[in-house]
Amino acid sequence: MKTTEIIRRVTLVRLALSALVMIAFGLAIYRFLGGLGAATNLTDSMPWGLWIGFDMLCGIALAAGGFVLAGTVHVFGLKRYEPFVRPAIVTALLGYLLAVIGLMMDLGRPWVIWHPMVMWQPRSVMFEVAWCVMLYTTVLFLEFLPIVCERFGFTRALRALNRVMIIFVLAGIVLSTVHQSSLGSLFVMMGHRLHALWFTPLLPLLFLMSSLAVGVAMVIFEAILSGMIFGHRYPIRLLGDLAGALPLILSLYVGLRLMDLSGRGELHRLLEPSLETWAFLLEMVVGVMLPGLLLLSASVRYDRLRLFGCCVMVIAGVVMNRLNVALLGMLASSSGYMPRWIEILVSAGVVAGGLLVLSVMNRSLPITHAAEQVRSVGPPRPTVHGTA
């Protein structure tokens, strides 16, 4: 495809995204003026809907690449993956900011969101989640600042930040690890409501493990997509090597879930002809088992298109898991819930806004320039032909 044709299509996409943001902004004003009852189908038996299930839970999970890559590079010392850290940090910061917007939309009284700062409830999981979101978003912003300093030539500030950056990195890893698992803890307290296929005391661990998998998948997904749109092509060898961690994480995740179902005597539910069973099987087969098996093959890991497809499946699997836990798994114990069109359009507008901001940042800030520095990594492994 010619460069001018690509630019034309990208411009059209940006116009469509901008229109979606404007519509969502208008609907958000309507929601704040009219309240949750006027804008959503939420009820007392289903108080959390699309804005918590998708914007909050999925947004936080998809932002996991920040702490996963920071830990990979700065804790485990795998420095060759350092070019992925900046894009991962930027995506994580945007993911958390968008999750906060979703949370504000869902809160009945969003103007008192500051209460956890002064009204301490240390035994509350919600209190822990609130503080982790505040602290980790702050840490992500501090990790993002060197990019801004480098862009505008603030050399003194850049040197000062670099001296203390390892503290922020380690704090971010701890906070995000706690936060990803504490989101699962929220649903442990709902054992009387959540369907048995998803409820387990291991939910905090399962949320953390799935965030590790989707963190790696999101980094690779963005790197390949960035190469398609902006031309920042990372070597396929580096992407394939990073994807090598996914089969192990996904197999451990599958094993843990099956052992958990067996231990709780709930394996028979996999044979029940119900919507929950089909949703569970779709989540596990398409989002976990299939990409885990495919990525065992070097011919898949070191092929840009096949690797991209596997990462999309992992991302879709985690999104399905969060929606199943927050929405579908709760339906049987509620009076029913179907997101209203306002909820859907606002969520779509939030995502569109994130994509637009990411697009502008990719063009104006030195986020992916490091891709040029890793071309010296070398050609793909000899077992794969013509995929770099």
CSV table of C-alpha atoms in Angstrom, one decimal:
chain,number,residue,atom,x,y,z
A,1,MET,CA,0.0,0.0,0.0
A,2,LYS,CA,1.3,3.5,-0.9
A,3,THR,CA,2.3,5.9,1.8
A,4,THR,CA,-0.3,8.5,0.8
A,5,GLU,CA,-3.0,5.9,1.0
A,6,ILE,CA,-1.9,4.9,4.5
A,7,ILE,CA,-1.9,8.6,5.6
A,8,ARG,CA,-5.4,9.1,4.1
A,9,ARG,CA,-6.8,6.1,6.0
A,10,VAL,CA,-5.1,7.1,9.2
A,11,THR,CA,-6.6,10.6,8.9
A,12,LEU,CA,-10.1,9.1,8.4
A,13,VAL,CA,-9.6,6.9,11.5
A,14,ARG,CA,-8.6,10.0,13.5
A,15,LEU,CA,-11.7,11.9,12.4
A,16,ALA,CA,-13.9,9.0,13.3
A,17,LEU,CA,-12.2,8.7,16.7
A,18,SER,CA,-12.6,12.4,17.3
A,19,ALA,CA,-16.3,12.3,16.5
A,20,LEU,CA,-16.7,9.4,19.0
A,21,VAL,CA,-14.9,11.3,21.7
A,22,MET,CA,-17.2,14.4,21.2
A,23,ILE,CA,-20.3,12.2,21.4
A,24,ALA,CA,-19.0,10.5,24.5
A,25,PHE,CA,-18.2,13.9,26.1
A,26,GLY,CA,-21.7,15.1,25.5
A,27,LEU,CA,-23.2,11.9,26.9
A,28,ALA,CA,-20.9,12.1,30.0
A,29,ILE,CA,-22.3,15.6,30.7
A,30,TYR,CA,-25.8,14.1,30.5
A,31,ARG,CA,-24.8,11.3,32.9
A,32,PHE,CA,-23.4,13.8,35.5
A,33,LEU,CA,-26.5,16.0,35.2
A,34,GLY,CA,-29.1,13.2,35.2
A,35,GLY,CA,-27.3,10.7,37.4
A,36,LEU,CA,-26.7,7.0,36.9
A,37,GLY,CA,-30.4,6.1,36.8
A,38,ALA,CA,-30.9,8.3,33.7
A,39,ALA,CA,-27.8,7.1,31.8
A,40,THR,CA,-27.4,3.4,32.7
A,41,ASN,CA,-29.3,0.2,33.3
A,42,LEU,CA,-27.6,-0.3,36.6
A,43,THR,CA,-29.8,-1.5,39.5
A,44,ASP,CA,-29.4,-2.3,43.2
A,45,SER,CA,-28.8,-6.0,42.3
A,46,MET,CA,-26.3,-5.1,39.6
A,47,PRO,CA,-24.5,-1.9,40.8
A,48,TRP,CA,-21.4,-2.5,38.7
A,49,GLY,CA,-21.8,-2.5,34.9
A,50,LEU,CA,-19.8,-1.8,31.8
A,51,TRP,CA,-17.8,1.1,33.1
A,52,ILE,CA,-16.4,-1.0,35.9
A,53,GLY,CA,-16.2,-4.3,34.0
A,54,PHE,CA,-14.6,-2.9,30.8
A,55,ASP,CA,-13.2,0.6,31.5
A,56,MET,CA,-11.8,-0.2,35.0
A,57,LEU,CA,-11.0,-3.9,35.1
A,58,CYS,CA,-10.0,-4.4,31.5
A,59,GLY,CA,-8.2,-1.0,31.4
A,60,ILE,CA,-6.1,-1.8,34.4
A,61,ALA,CA,-5.3,-5.3,33.2
A,62,LEU,CA,-4.2,-4.1,29.7
A,63,ALA,CA,-2.0,-1.5,31.4
A,64,ALA,CA,0.1,-4.3,33.0
A,65,GLY,CA,2.8,-4.0,30.4
A,66,GLY,CA,4.4,-1.1,32.4
A,67,PHE,CA,5.2,-3.1,35.5
A,68,VAL,CA,5.9,-6.3,33.6
A,69,LEU,CA,8.5,-4.7,31.4
A,70,ALA,CA,10.0,-2.6,34.2
A,71,GLY,CA,10.4,-5.8,36.3
A,72,THR,CA,11.9,-7.7,33.3
A,73,VAL,CA,14.5,-5.0,32.5
A,74,HIS,CA,15.3,-3.5,35.9
A,75,VAL,CA,14.8,-6.4,38.3
A,76,PHE,CA,15.7,-9.4,36.2
A,77,GLY,CA,18.4,-7.5,34.3
A,78,LEU,CA,17.2,-8.4,30.7
A,79,LYS,CA,18.4,-5.1,29.3
A,80,ARG,CA,17.8,-6.0,25.7
A,81,TYR,CA,14.1,-5.5,26.2
A,82,GLU,CA,14.7,-1.9,27.4
A,83,PRO,CA,13.4,-0.4,24.1
A,84,PHE,CA,9.9,-1.7,25.1
A,85,VAL,CA,9.9,0.0,28.5
A,86,ARG,CA,9.0,3.5,27.3
A,87,PRO,CA,6.0,2.5,25.2
A,88,ALA,CA,4.8,0.2,28.0
A,89,ILE,CA,5.1,3.0,30.6
A,90,VAL,CA,3.1,5.4,28.3
A,91,THR,CA,0.4,2.8,27.6
A,92,ALA,CA,0.2,2.0,31.3
A,93,LEU,CA,-0.2,5.6,32.3
A,94,LEU,CA,-2.9,6.1,29.6
A,95,GLY,CA,-4.6,2.9,30.7
A,96,TYR,CA,-4.8,4.0,34.4
A,97,LEU,CA,-6.0,7.5,33.4
A,98,LEU,CA,-8.8,6.0,31.3
A,99,ALA,CA,-9.7,3.6,34.0
A,100,VAL,CA,-10.0,6.6,36.4
A,101,ILE,CA,-12.4,8.2,33.9
A,102,GLY,CA,-14.4,5.0,33.8
A,103,LEU,CA,-14.5,4.9,37.6
A,104,MET,CA,-15.6,8.5,37.8
A,105,MET,CA,-18.5,7.8,35.5
A,106,ASP,CA,-19.6,4.9,37.6
A,107,LEU,CA,-19.4,6.5,41.0
A,108,GLY,CA,-22.7,7.7,42.3
A,109,ARG,CA,-21.1,10.7,44.0
A,110,PRO,CA,-17.8,11.3,42.1
A,111,TRP,CA,-17.2,14.6,43.8
A,112,VAL,CA,-16.2,12.7,47.0
A,113,ILE,CA,-13.6,10.5,45.3
A,114,TRP,CA,-11.0,12.2,47.5
A,115,HIS,CA,-12.5,10.7,50.7
A,116,PRO,CA,-10.1,7.6,50.9
A,117,MET,CA,-7.2,10.1,51.3
A,118,VAL,CA,-8.5,11.3,54.7
A,119,MET,CA,-11.0,8.7,55.7
A,120,TRP,CA,-8.8,5.7,56.3
A,121,GLN,CA,-10.4,2.2,56.2
A,122,PRO,CA,-7.3,-0.1,56.2
A,123,ARG,CA,-9.3,-3.3,56.4
A,124,SER,CA,-11.3,-2.5,53.2
A,125,VAL,CA,-10.2,-3.9,49.8
A,126,MET,CA,-11.8,-0.9,48.1
A,127,PHE,CA,-9.6,1.4,50.2
A,128,GLU,CA,-6.5,-0.6,49.1
A,129,VAL,CA,-7.6,-0.4,45.5
A,130,ALA,CA,-8.2,3.4,45.7
A,131,TRP,CA,-4.7,4.0,47.2
A,132,CYS,CA,-3.0,1.7,44.7
A,133,VAL,CA,-4.6,3.5,41.8
A,134,MET,CA,-3.6,6.9,43.2
A,135,LEU,CA,-0.1,5.9,44.0
A,136,TYR,CA,0.7,3.9,40.9
A,137,THR,CA,-0.8,6.5,38.6
A,138,THR,CA,1.5,9.1,40.3
A,139,VAL,CA,4.5,6.7,39.9
A,140,LEU,CA,3.7,6.2,36.2
A,141,PHE,CA,3.6,9.9,35.7
A,142,LEU,CA,7.0,10.2,37.3
A,143,GLU,CA,8.3,7.4,35.1
A,144,PHE,CA,6.9,9.2,32.1
A,145,LEU,CA,8.5,12.6,33.0
A,146,PRO,CA,12.0,11.7,31.6
A,147,ILE,CA,10.4,11.4,28.1
A,148,VAL,CA,9.0,14.9,28.4
A,149,CYS,CA,12.3,16.3,29.8
A,150,GLU,CA,14.2,14.6,26.9
A,151,ARG,CA,11.8,16.1,24.3
A,152,PHE,CA,12.1,19.6,25.6
A,153,GLY,CA,15.8,19.6,26.5
A,154,PHE,CA,15.4,19.8,30.3
A,155,THR,CA,18.7,18.2,30.9
A,156,ARG,CA,19.1,19.1,34.6
A,157,ALA,CA,15.7,17.7,35.5
A,158,LEU,CA,16.4,14.7,33.3
A,159,ARG,CA,19.6,13.9,35.2
A,160,ALA,CA,17.9,14.4,38.6
A,161,LEU,CA,15.0,12.1,37.6
A,162,ASN,CA,17.4,9.4,36.3
A,163,ARG,CA,19.3,9.4,39.6
A,164,VAL,CA,16.2,8.4,41.5
A,165,MET,CA,14.3,6.6,38.8
A,166,ILE,CA,15.1,3.1,40.1
A,167,ILE,CA,13.1,4.0,43.3
A,168,PHE,CA,10.0,4.8,41.2
A,169,VAL,CA,10.4,1.7,39.1
A,170,LEU,CA,10.6,-0.6,42.1
A,171,ALA,CA,7.7,1.2,43.8
A,172,GLY,CA,5.7,0.8,40.6
A,173,ILE,CA,6.3,-2.9,40.4
A,174,VAL,CA,5.2,-3.4,44.1
A,175,LEU,CA,2.2,-1.2,43.7
A,176,SER,CA,1.0,-2.7,40.5
A,177,THR,CA,1.5,-6.3,41.7
A,178,VAL,CA,-0.6,-5.5,44.8
A,179,HIS,CA,-3.2,-3.6,42.8
A,180,GLN,CA,-3.7,-6.3,40.1
A,181,SER,CA,-4.3,-8.9,42.7
A,182,SER,CA,-6.5,-6.7,44.9
A,183,LEU,CA,-8.9,-6.3,42.0
A,184,GLY,CA,-9.4,-10.0,42.2
A,185,SER,CA,-9.9,-9.8,45.9
A,186,LEU,CA,-12.9,-7.5,45.3
A,187,PHE,CA,-14.7,-10.5,43.8
A,188,VAL,CA,-13.6,-13.0,46.4
A,189,MET,CA,-16.0,-11.2,48.8
A,190,MET,CA,-18.8,-11.9,46.3
A,191,GLY,CA,-18.7,-15.6,46.5
A,192,HIS,CA,-22.4,-15.8,47.2
A,193,ARG,CA,-23.1,-14.0,43.9
A,194,LEU,CA,-20.4,-14.9,41.4
A,195,HIS,CA,-20.8,-18.0,39.2
A,196,ALA,CA,-18.8,-21.0,40.4
A,197,LEU,CA,-16.8,-21.2,37.2
A,198,TRP,CA,-15.2,-17.9,38.1
A,199,PHE,CA,-15.4,-17.6,41.8
A,200,THR,CA,-12.5,-19.0,43.7
A,201,PRO,CA,-10.3,-17.9,46.6
A,202,LEU,CA,-7.5,-17.9,44.1
A,203,LEU,CA,-8.9,-15.0,42.2
A,204,PRO,CA,-6.2,-12.5,43.4
A,205,LEU,CA,-3.5,-14.9,42.1
A,206,LEU,CA,-5.4,-15.6,38.8
A,207,PHE,CA,-5.8,-11.8,38.2
A,208,LEU,CA,-2.1,-11.3,38.8
A,209,MET,CA,-1.1,-14.2,36.5
A,210,SER,CA,-3.4,-13.1,33.7
A,211,SER,CA,-2.1,-9.5,34.0
A,212,LEU,CA,1.5,-10.8,33.5
A,213,ALA,CA,0.4,-12.6,30.3
A,214,VAL,CA,-1.6,-9.7,28.9
A,215,GLY,CA,1.2,-7.3,29.8
A,216,VAL,CA,3.6,-9.2,27.6
A,217,ALA,CA,1.0,-9.6,24.9
A,218,MET,CA,0.1,-5.9,24.9
A,219,VAL,CA,3.7,-4.8,24.6
A,220,ILE,CA,4.2,-7.0,21.5
A,221,PHE,CA,0.8,-6.0,20.1
A,222,GLU,CA,1.7,-2.3,20.3
A,223,ALA,CA,5.2,-2.8,19.0
A,224,ILE,CA,3.9,-4.6,15.8
A,225,LEU,CA,1.0,-2.1,15.4
A,226,SER,CA,3.3,0.8,15.8
A,227,GLY,CA,5.5,-0.6,13.1
A,228,MET,CA,2.5,-0.9,10.8
A,229,ILE,CA,1.3,2.7,11.4
A,230,PHE,CA,4.4,4.7,12.3
A,231,GLY,CA,7.2,2.6,10.9
A,232,HIS,CA,8.9,1.9,14.3
A,233,ARG,CA,9.7,-1.7,13.4
A,234,TYR,CA,11.3,-3.7,16.2
A,235,PRO,CA,13.3,-6.8,15.1
A,236,ILE,CA,11.1,-9.9,15.0
A,237,ARG,CA,13.8,-11.8,16.9
A,238,LEU,CA,13.4,-9.5,19.9
A,239,LEU,CA,9.6,-9.7,19.7
A,240,GLY,CA,9.7,-13.5,19.4
A,241,ASP,CA,12.1,-13.9,22.3
A,242,LEU,CA,9.8,-11.8,24.5
A,243,ALA,CA,6.8,-13.9,23.4
A,244,GLY,CA,8.7,-17.0,24.6
A,245,ALA,CA,7.5,-16.2,28.2
A,246,LEU,CA,3.8,-16.5,27.2
A,247,PRO,CA,3.5,-20.4,26.8
A,248,LEU,CA,4.9,-20.8,30.4
A,249,ILE,CA,2.6,-18.2,32.0
A,250,LEU,CA,-0.5,-19.4,30.1
A,251,SER,CA,0.1,-23.1,30.8
A,252,LEU,CA,0.5,-22.3,34.6
A,253,TYR,CA,-2.7,-20.3,34.4
A,254,VAL,CA,-4.6,-23.1,32.7
A,255,GLY,CA,-3.2,-25.7,35.2
A,256,LEU,CA,-4.2,-23.5,38.2
A,257,ARG,CA,-7.7,-23.0,36.9
A,258,LEU,CA,-8.3,-26.6,36.2
A,259,MET,CA,-6.9,-27.7,39.5
A,260,ASP,CA,-9.0,-25.1,41.3
A,261,LEU,CA,-12.2,-26.3,39.6
A,262,SER,CA,-11.3,-29.9,40.4
A,263,GLY,CA,-10.4,-29.1,44.0
A,264,ARG,CA,-13.7,-27.3,44.5
A,265,GLY,CA,-15.7,-30.1,42.8
A,266,GLU,CA,-16.9,-27.8,40.1
A,267,LEU,CA,-15.5,-29.6,37.0
A,268,HIS,CA,-18.9,-31.0,36.1
A,269,ARG,CA,-20.1,-27.4,35.3
A,270,LEU,CA,-18.0,-27.6,32.1
A,271,LEU,CA,-20.6,-30.0,30.7
A,272,GLU,CA,-23.6,-27.9,31.6
A,273,PRO,CA,-25.5,-26.5,28.6
A,274,SER,CA,-25.5,-22.9,29.9
A,275,LEU,CA,-24.3,-19.5,28.7
A,276,GLU,CA,-21.8,-19.3,31.5
A,277,THR,CA,-20.2,-22.6,30.4
A,278,TRP,CA,-19.9,-21.5,26.7
A,279,ALA,CA,-18.4,-18.2,27.8
A,280,PHE,CA,-15.9,-19.9,30.1
A,281,LEU,CA,-14.9,-22.4,27.4
A,282,LEU,CA,-14.5,-19.5,24.8
A,283,GLU,CA,-12.4,-17.5,27.3
A,284,MET,CA,-10.1,-20.5,28.1
A,285,VAL,CA,-9.8,-22.1,24.7
A,286,VAL,CA,-9.5,-19.1,22.4
A,287,GLY,CA,-7.9,-16.7,24.9
A,288,VAL,CA,-5.5,-19.0,26.7
A,289,MET,CA,-5.0,-22.5,25.5
A,290,LEU,CA,-4.8,-21.9,21.7
A,291,PRO,CA,-2.3,-19.0,21.8
A,292,GLY,CA,-0.3,-20.9,24.5
A,293,LEU,CA,0.0,-23.9,22.2
A,294,LEU,CA,0.7,-21.9,19.0
A,295,LEU,CA,3.4,-19.8,20.7
A,296,LEU,CA,5.4,-23.0,21.5
A,297,SER,CA,6.3,-23.1,17.8
A,298,ALA,CA,9.2,-20.9,16.7
A,299,SER,CA,7.6,-20.5,13.3
A,300,VAL,CA,4.7,-18.7,15.1
A,301,ARG,CA,6.8,-16.6,17.5
A,302,TYR,CA,9.2,-15.3,14.8
A,303,ASP,CA,6.5,-14.5,12.3
A,304,ARG,CA,5.2,-11.0,12.7
A,305,LEU,CA,1.6,-11.7,11.5
A,306,ARG,CA,1.2,-14.9,13.4
A,307,LEU,CA,2.7,-13.5,16.6
A,308,PHE,CA,0.3,-10.5,16.3
A,309,GLY,CA,-2.7,-12.8,16.0
A,310,CYS,CA,-1.6,-14.8,19.1
A,311,CYS,CA,-1.2,-11.6,21.1
A,312,VAL,CA,-4.7,-10.5,20.0
A,313,MET,CA,-6.1,-13.8,21.3
A,314,VAL,CA,-4.4,-13.4,24.7
A,315,ILE,CA,-5.7,-9.8,25.0
A,316,ALA,CA,-9.2,-10.9,24.0
A,317,GLY,CA,-9.0,-13.8,26.5
A,318,VAL,CA,-8.2,-11.4,29.4
A,319,VAL,CA,-10.9,-8.9,28.3
A,320,MET,CA,-13.4,-11.8,28.2
A,321,ASN,CA,-12.2,-13.0,31.7
A,322,ARG,CA,-12.7,-9.6,33.3
A,323,LEU,CA,-16.1,-9.1,31.6
A,324,ASN,CA,-17.2,-12.6,32.7
A,325,VAL,CA,-16.2,-12.0,36.3
A,326,ALA,CA,-17.7,-8.6,36.6
A,327,LEU,CA,-20.8,-9.0,34.4
A,328,LEU,CA,-21.8,-12.4,33.1
A,329,GLY,CA,-20.8,-14.3,36.2
A,330,MET,CA,-23.1,-12.0,38.3
A,331,LEU,CA,-26.2,-12.2,36.1
A,332,ALA,CA,-27.8,-15.3,37.7
A,333,SER,CA,-27.8,-13.6,41.1
A,334,SER,CA,-29.2,-10.3,39.9
A,335,SER,CA,-32.4,-9.0,38.2
A,336,GLY,CA,-30.4,-8.9,34.8
A,337,TYR,CA,-28.3,-6.3,33.1
A,338,MET,CA,-27.7,-5.1,29.6
A,339,PRO,CA,-25.5,-2.0,29.1
A,340,ARG,CA,-27.5,0.9,27.8
A,341,TRP,CA,-26.4,2.5,24.6
A,342,ILE,CA,-25.1,5.5,26.6
A,343,GLU,CA,-22.8,3.3,28.6
A,344,ILE,CA,-21.5,1.6,25.4
A,345,LEU,CA,-20.9,4.9,23.6
A,346,VAL,CA,-19.1,6.5,26.6
A,347,SER,CA,-16.8,3.5,26.9
A,348,ALA,CA,-16.1,3.6,23.2
A,349,GLY,CA,-15.4,7.3,23.5
A,350,VAL,CA,-13.0,6.7,26.3
A,351,VAL,CA,-11.1,4.1,24.3
A,352,ALA,CA,-11.1,6.4,21.2
A,353,GLY,CA,-9.7,9.3,23.3
A,354,GLY,CA,-6.9,7.0,24.5
A,355,LEU,CA,-6.0,6.0,21.0
A,356,LEU,CA,-5.9,9.6,19.8
A,357,VAL,CA,-3.7,10.7,22.7
A,358,LEU,CA,-1.4,7.8,22.1
A,359,SER,CA,-1.2,8.6,18.4
A,360,VAL,CA,-0.2,12.3,19.2
A,361,MET,CA,2.3,11.2,21.8
A,362,ASN,CA,3.9,8.7,19.4
A,363,ARG,CA,4.5,11.4,16.9
A,364,SER,CA,5.6,14.2,19.3
A,365,LEU,CA,7.6,12.5,22.0
A,366,PRO,CA,10.7,10.2,21.9
A,367,ILE,CA,8.8,7.1,22.9
A,368,THR,CA,9.6,4.6,20.2
A,369,HIS,CA,12.8,6.1,19.0
A,370,ALA,CA,14.7,3.3,20.7
A,371,ALA,CA,13.3,0.9,18.1
A,372,GLU,CA,16.0,2.3,15.7
A,373,GLN,CA,18.7,1.4,18.2
A,374,VAL,CA,17.9,-2.3,18.4
A,375,ARG,CA,18.1,-3.1,14.7
A,376,SER,CA,21.6,-4.2,15.4
A,377,VAL,CA,20.2,-7.2,17.3
A,378,GLY,CA,20.6,-9.2,14.2
A,379,PRO,CA,18.5,-11.2,11.7
A,380,PRO,CA,15.8,-13.7,12.7
A,381,ARG,CA,16.8,-17.1,13.7
A,382,PRO,CA,17.8,-19.4,10.8
A,383,THR,CA,14.8,-21.7,11.4
A,384,VAL,CA,12.4,-19.0,10.2
A,385,HIS,CA,12.5,-17.6,6.7
A,386,GLY,CA,11.5,-14.2,5.5
A,387,THR,CA,9.6,-13.0,8.5
A,388,ALA,CA,11.6,-10.1,9.8
